[in-house]
Short mmCIF file of C-alpha atoms in Angstrom, two decimals:
data_model
loop_
_atom_site.label_atom_id
_atom_site.label_comp_id
_atom_site.label_asym_id
_atom_site.label_seq_id
_atom_site.Cartn_x
_atom_site.Cartn_y
_atom_site.Cartn_z
CA UNK L 1 0.00 0.00 0.00
CA UNK L 2 2.79 2.40 0.89
CA UNK L 3 4.52 1.54 -2.39
CA UNK L 4 1.45 2.61 -4.36
CA UNK L 5 1.13 5.86 -2.40
CA UNK L 6 4.86 6.48 -2.83
CA UNK L 7 4.69 5.97 -6.59
CA UNK L 8 1.68 8.28 -6.82
CA UNK L 9 3.36 11.02 -4.78
CA UNK L 10 6.53 10.66 -6.86
CA UNK L 11 4.48 11.03 -10.03
CA UNK L 12 2.70 14.09 -8.67
CA UNK L 13 6.03 15.66 -7.69
CA UNK L 14 7.65 14.97 -11.06
CA UNK L 15 4.55 16.16 -12.89
CA UNK L 16 4.62 19.40 -10.93
CA UNK L 17 8.32 19.96 -11.49
CA UNK L 18 8.21 19.23 -15.23
CA UNK L 19 4.74 20.65 -15.96
CA UNK L 20 6.08 23.17 -18.48
CA UNK L 21 7.60 20.55 -20.80
CA UNK L 22 5.51 20.13 -23.95
CA UNK L 23 5.70 16.33 -23.85
CA UNK L 24 3.84 16.26 -20.51
CA UNK L 25 1.18 18.67 -21.75
CA UNK L 26 0.12 16.17 -24.45
CA UNK L 27 -0.52 13.17 -22.20
CA UNK L 28 -4.32 13.45 -22.13
CA UNK L 29 -4.94 10.91 -24.91
CA UNK L 30 -2.34 8.50 -23.51
CA UNK L 31 -3.97 8.60 -20.07
CA UNK L 32 -7.39 7.82 -21.53
CA UNK L 33 -6.02 4.87 -23.51
CA UNK L 34 -4.19 3.56 -20.44
CA UNK L 35 -7.38 3.71 -18.35
CA UNK L 36 -9.31 1.88 -21.07
CA UNK L 37 -6.60 -0.80 -21.20
CA UNK L 38 -6.65 -1.18 -17.40
CA UNK L 39 -10.45 -1.58 -17.42
CA UNK L 40 -10.16 -4.19 -20.18
CA UNK L 41 -7.58 -6.18 -18.20
CA UNK L 42 -9.76 -5.89 -15.09
CA UNK L 43 -12.68 -7.27 -17.10
CA UNK L 44 -10.57 -10.21 -18.24
CA UNK L 45 -9.55 -10.86 -14.64
CA UNK L 46 -13.15 -10.77 -13.40
CA UNK L 47 -14.40 -12.89 -16.29
CA UNK L 48 -11.79 -15.58 -15.68
CA UNK L 49 -12.53 -15.84 -11.94
CA UNK L 50 -15.00 -18.71 -11.44
CA UNK L 51 -15.98 -17.55 -7.94
CA UNK L 52 -17.16 -14.18 -9.23
CA UNK L 53 -18.89 -15.68 -12.28
CA UNK L 54 -20.70 -18.33 -10.19
CA UNK L 55 -21.92 -15.69 -7.72
CA UNK L 56 -22.65 -12.98 -10.25
CA UNK L 57 -26.37 -13.01 -9.47
CA UNK L 58 -25.71 -12.23 -5.83
CA UNK L 59 -22.78 -9.86 -6.33
CA UNK L 60 -24.31 -8.25 -9.40
CA UNK L 61 -27.24 -6.66 -7.57
CA UNK L 62 -25.05 -5.49 -4.71
CA UNK L 63 -22.56 -3.99 -7.14
CA UNK L 64 -25.34 -2.30 -9.13
CA UNK L 65 -26.84 -0.76 -5.97
CA UNK L 66 -23.43 0.46 -4.78
CA UNK L 67 -22.59 1.90 -8.22
CA UNK L 68 -25.98 3.61 -8.52
CA UNK L 69 -25.70 5.05 -5.01
CA UNK L 70 -22.17 6.32 -5.67
CA UNK L 71 -23.26 7.90 -8.95
CA UNK L 72 -26.28 9.61 -7.39
CA UNK L 73 -24.16 10.83 -4.48
CA UNK L 74 -21.53 12.24 -6.85
CA UNK L 75 -24.18 14.04 -8.90
CA UNK L 76 -25.77 15.48 -5.77
CA UNK L 77 -22.48 16.72 -4.31
CA UNK L 78 -21.40 18.14 -7.69
CA UNK L 79 -24.67 20.03 -7.97
CA UNK L 80 -24.33 21.38 -4.42
CA UNK L 81 -20.75 22.52 -5.05
CA UNK L 82 -21.80 24.19 -8.31
CA UNK L 83 -24.74 25.90 -6.65
CA UNK L 84 -23.00 27.18 -3.51
CA UNK L 85 -19.40 27.73 -4.59
CA UNK L 86 -19.79 28.94 -8.17
CA UNK L 87 -22.57 31.52 -7.90
CA UNK L 88 -22.76 33.96 -10.78
CA UNK L 89 -23.38 37.64 -10.22
CA UNK L 90 -26.43 39.38 -11.69
CA UNK L 91 -28.89 36.50 -11.41
CA UNK L 92 -28.16 35.12 -14.90
CA UNK L 93 -27.09 31.51 -14.86
#
């Protein structure tokens, strides 16, 4: 766990120090592709695990409820932050 946090903090520090280099300003597409690849590998891992597949009916509903709750909570908090911290002057929104 500390290794992961250490790598993340090292990346944040290096990103901050070298933020003005043009090569680091064009990483947006690479990051998206890396996340897609990680999700694909995670899907392969889940699909090849017989315990998860055999209990998908039980875990599936729990996962769906947790995901739906997290999504609704994120939308609610985002709306509250937008409403109370980003007020526009003059009444026009």
